């Protein structure tokens, strides 16, 4: 079925990565493989590649440190909270280094390349999120800040010099606050592309409700609300 959506080549753990590693391929294996694959396929024309890494997915050990690196001093943190946050941040640093290596591989090539990085959810930080509490990060009060702390993730657009030249944009600056379903809309907008009819409809929805969430909350005018106008509700219903 997925091949009928226009992506003919799939690589899963079963039947591909399990021949290279035992278990989950972490970013020391996964990102170089993705990079090499894209570089080879670029020799034959344009490439769209969507990749999901499992690296640094929780839970993280609460009883020992994976490595000796310390990112947060213990101070008033319990040993379990201290281990959890430092083990999580070690994975963030490692993935960041692997991402930099990936970016460097595309930086000076002649083919235009645009990369989009985004996280799919906040990290597990202790049972019932107790490590968030220990760090003073509000995810429970129901405020807009708590909602963003609980559900918000970052995204990053990057383009090499060849892509910047073709697109006529530096692709820099602060991006808007959006739901991940609008990532491609924002990318197309920044690249100056119109997109198909479906994207034009979702652009209309994004202009009214740039963040949609399955809790029923939406972002309207910079504030989260569960009360929409009839027109906004109609747009949301059409999307969801």
C-alpha positions as a printed NumPy array, in Angstrom:
array([[  0.   ,   0.   ,   0.   ],
       [  2.715,   2.501,   0.957],
       [  4.385,   2.145,  -2.423],
       [  1.183,   3.486,  -3.985],
       [  1.721,   6.749,  -2.096],
       [  4.763,   7.477,  -4.237],
       [  7.562,   6.161,  -2.002],
       [  8.644,   2.856,  -3.559],
       [ 11.695,   2.042,  -1.429],
       [ 11.293,   1.228,   2.268],
       [ 13.954,   0.12 ,   4.723],
       [ 12.93 ,  -1.335,   8.058],
       [ 14.843,  -3.096,  10.819],
       [ 13.411,  -6.377,   9.539],
       [ 15.012,  -7.324,   6.275],
       [ 17.528,  -4.489,   6.135],
       [ 19.103,  -3.12 ,   9.305],
       [ 18.954,  -6.456,  11.119],
       [ 21.608,  -7.636,   8.66 ],
       [ 23.91 ,  -4.861,   9.892],
       [ 23.228,  -4.59 ,  13.632],
       [ 21.525,  -6.591,  16.335],
       [ 18.409,  -4.742,  17.45 ],
       [ 17.821,  -1.043,  16.806],
       [ 20.271,   0.813,  14.521],
       [ 21.476,   3.873,  16.414],
       [ 22.613,   7.072,  14.755],
       [ 26.252,   6.011,  14.385],
       [ 24.916,   3.456,  11.866],
       [ 21.583,   4.93 ,  10.789],
       [ 22.453,   8.5  ,   9.781],
       [ 25.601,   7.592,   7.788],
       [ 23.554,   4.962,   5.947],
       [ 20.81 ,   7.486,   5.175],
       [ 23.418,  10.007,   4.005],
       [ 25.189,   7.526,   1.725],
       [ 21.87 ,   6.367,   0.265],
       [ 20.775,   9.909,  -0.567],
       [ 24.138,  10.775,  -2.12 ],
       [ 23.978,   7.699,  -4.359],
       [ 20.365,   8.293,  -5.387],
       [ 21.097,  11.958,  -6.188],
       [ 23.304,  10.722,  -9.016],
       [ 20.108,   9.62 , -10.814],
       [ 17.87 ,  12.607, -10.109],
       [ 15.795,  14.245,  -7.359],
       [ 15.296,  12.384,  -4.078],
       [ 12.669,  12.58 ,  -1.343],
       [ 13.756,  10.674,   1.754],
       [ 11.785,  10.403,   5.017],
       [ 13.675,   8.803,   7.888],
       [ 12.827,   8.032,  11.511],
       [ 15.587,   7.392,  14.031],
       [ 14.975,   5.488,  17.261],
       [ 18.076,   6.825,  18.975],
       [ 17.577,   8.295,  22.449],
       [ 14.042,   7.035,  22.804],
       [ 13.218,   6.524,  26.475],
       [ 13.062,   5.285,  29.07 ],
       [ 16.546,   6.199,  30.305],
       [ 18.312,   4.426,  33.132],
       [ 17.559,   5.88 ,  36.55 ],
       [ 20.147,   3.86 ,  38.472],
       [ 23.367,   4.462,  36.574],
       [ 25.003,   6.823,  34.08 ],
       [ 25.584,   5.515,  30.577],
       [ 28.824,   7.473,  30.344],
       [ 30.861,   9.788,  32.548],
       [ 29.605,  12.985,  30.861],
       [ 27.734,  15.347,  33.177],
       [ 25.398,  17.94 ,  31.663],
       [ 23.353,  18.897,  34.727],
       [ 24.877,  19.152,  38.231],
       [ 23.19 ,  16.977,  40.825],
       [ 22.668,  19.629,  43.518],
       [ 19.171,  18.943,  44.907],
       [ 18.243,  16.299,  42.316],
       [ 17.746,  12.726,  43.453],
       [ 20.15 ,  10.152,  42.026],
       [ 17.421,   8.745,  39.77 ],
       [ 16.428,  12.155,  38.362],
       [ 20.08 ,  13.057,  37.908],
       [ 20.848,   9.875,  35.988],
       [ 17.726,  10.214,  33.825],
       [ 18.392,  13.776,  32.672],
       [ 22.109,  13.247,  32.066],
       [ 21.511,  10.02 ,  30.152],
       [ 18.918,  11.812,  28.029],
       [ 21.212,  14.758,  27.318],
       [ 24.08 ,  12.452,  26.378],
       [ 21.856,  11.058,  23.614],
       [ 20.915,  14.572,  22.486],
       [ 24.583,  15.502,  22.19 ],
       [ 25.46 ,  12.315,  20.311],
       [ 22.616,  12.735,  17.828],
       [ 23.595,  16.395,  17.346],
       [ 27.113,  15.343,  16.392],
       [ 25.777,  12.753,  13.942],
       [ 23.451,  15.368,  12.426],
       [ 26.397,  17.724,  11.98 ],
       [ 28.324,  15.019,  10.137],
       [ 25.289,  14.442,   7.914],
       [ 24.955,  18.153,   7.168],
       [ 28.676,  18.436,   6.379],
       [ 28.352,  15.638,   3.815],
       [ 25.821,  17.732,   1.854],
       [ 27.322,  21.148,   2.517],
       [ 29.548,  21.573,  -0.555],
       [ 28.086,  19.194,  -3.118],
       [ 26.749,  20.611,  -6.408],
       [ 23.247,  19.165,  -6.025],
       [ 20.75 ,  21.324,  -4.082],
       [ 19.823,  19.685,  -0.771],
       [ 17.274,  20.783,   1.833],
       [ 17.036,  18.923,   5.133],
       [ 14.182,  19.054,   7.638],
       [ 14.796,  17.783,  11.168],
       [ 12.025,  17.509,  13.756],
       [ 11.259,  15.672,  16.968],
       [  8.094,  13.612,  17.273],
       [  7.501,  13.956,  21.026],
       [  8.995,  15.119,  24.302],
       [ 11.29 ,  12.692,  26.114],
       [ 10.233,  10.32 ,  28.861],
       [ 11.65 ,  11.789,  32.067],
       [ 10.684,   9.455,  34.883],
       [  7.479,   7.612,  35.736],
       [  4.595,  10.104,  35.891],
       [  7.119,  12.655,  34.55 ],
       [  8.644,  13.16 ,  38.014],
       [ 11.958,  14.376,  36.579],
       [ 10.175,  17.274,  34.866],
       [  8.849,  18.225,  38.303],
       [ 12.313,  17.936,  39.842],
       [ 13.708,  20.239,  37.143],
       [ 10.964,  22.803,  37.734],
       [  9.436,  22.306,  34.272],
       [  5.66 ,  22.801,  34.403],
       [  3.74 ,  20.286,  32.313],
       [  0.685,  19.893,  34.568],
       [ -0.94 ,  23.252,  35.333],
       [ -2.96 ,  23.519,  32.12 ],
       [ -1.447,  26.879,  31.212],
       [ -0.244,  27.677,  27.71 ],
       [  3.326,  27.38 ,  28.977],
       [  2.653,  23.931,  30.434],
       [  0.958,  22.847,  27.193],
       [  3.973,  23.945,  25.171],
       [  6.354,  22.3  ,  27.644],
       [  4.462,  19.02 ,  27.409],
       [  3.752,  18.819,  23.677],
       [  6.117,  21.208,  21.912],
       [  9.09 ,  19.94 ,  19.907],
       [ 11.627,  21.775,  17.785],
       [ 12.136,  21.642,  14.043],
       [ 15.006,  22.787,  11.844],
       [ 15.309,  23.595,   8.135],
       [ 18.769,  23.557,   6.561],
       [ 19.875,  24.144,   2.961],
       [ 23.272,  23.835,   1.323],
       [ 24.694,  26.655,  -0.793],
       [ 23.496,  25.047,  -4.028],
       [ 19.907,  24.961,  -2.736],
       [ 20.105,  28.549,  -1.459],
       [ 21.247,  29.667,  -4.903],
       [ 18.447,  27.832,  -6.717],
       [ 15.754,  28.886,  -4.257],
       [ 16.936,  32.456,  -3.853],
       [ 16.611,  32.274,  -0.078],
       [ 18.976,  31.794,   2.835],
       [ 16.368,  29.685,   4.647],
       [ 17.316,  31.228,   7.987],
       [ 15.403,  32.799,  10.866],
       [ 12.814,  31.77 ,  13.424],
       [ 10.039,  29.577,  12.077],
       [  6.388,  29.858,  13.122],
       [  4.738,  27.781,  15.851],
       [  2.932,  25.008,  13.987],
       [  1.675,  21.462,  14.212],
       [  3.923,  18.936,  12.424],
       [  1.217,  18.4  ,   9.799],
       [  2.128,  21.878,   8.529],
       [  5.888,  21.34 ,   8.278],
       [  5.79 ,  20.788,   4.529],
       [  3.532,  23.825,   4.11 ],
       [  6.063,  26.058,   5.823],
       [  8.927,  24.501,   3.877],
       [  7.135,  25.038,   0.552],
       [  6.333,  28.612,   1.529],
       [  9.945,  29.359,   2.424],
       [ 11.133,  27.724,  -0.802],
       [  8.646,  29.69 ,  -2.92 ],
       [  6.7  ,  26.624,  -4.086],
       [  2.936,  26.57 ,  -4.56 ],
       [  2.207,  22.923,  -3.917],
       [ -0.846,  20.827,  -4.854],
       [ -4.49 ,  21.512,  -4.055],
       [ -4.369,  19.662,  -0.749],
       [ -1.534,  21.891,   0.422],
       [ -3.509,  24.987,  -0.573],
       [ -6.377,  23.78 ,   1.618],
       [ -4.064,  23.075,   4.533],
       [ -2.512,  26.531,   4.049],
       [ -5.997,  27.959,   4.573],
       [ -6.352,  25.91 ,   7.744],
       [ -2.862,  26.85 ,   8.966],
       [ -3.668,  30.55 ,   8.614],
       [ -6.566,  30.108,  11.054],
       [ -5.312,  27.303,  13.299],
       [ -1.528,  26.863,  13.052],
       [ -1.569,  24.326,  15.902],
       [ -4.14 ,  21.525,  16.157],
       [ -4.086,  18.976,  18.942],
       [ -6.05 ,  15.837,  19.706],
       [ -6.892,  17.205,  23.154],
       [ -9.205,  19.597,  21.312],
       [ -7.004,  22.635,  21.861],
       [ -5.97 ,  24.863,  18.983],
       [ -3.715,  27.889,  18.696],
       [ -5.674,  31.042,  17.822],
       [ -3.923,  34.387,  17.815],
       [ -1.022,  33.064,  19.862],
       [ -3.246,  31.62 ,  22.622],
       [ -4.45 ,  28.045,  23.062],
       [ -8.194,  27.561,  23.228],
       [-10.796,  24.83 ,  22.9  ],
       [-13.453,  27.307,  21.75 ],
       [-13.549,  27.991,  18.022],
       [-15.756,  29.996,  15.725],
       [-18.131,  28.057,  13.505],
       [-15.874,  28.69 ,  10.487],
       [-12.763,  27.583,  12.37 ],
       [-14.498,  24.449,  13.63 ],
       [-15.602,  23.636,  10.086],
       [-12.007,  23.919,   8.851],
       [-10.752,  21.752,  11.7  ],
       [-13.403,  19.114,  11.074],
       [-12.513,  18.981,   7.376],
       [ -8.867,  18.403,   8.273],
       [ -9.39 ,  15.858,  11.027]])
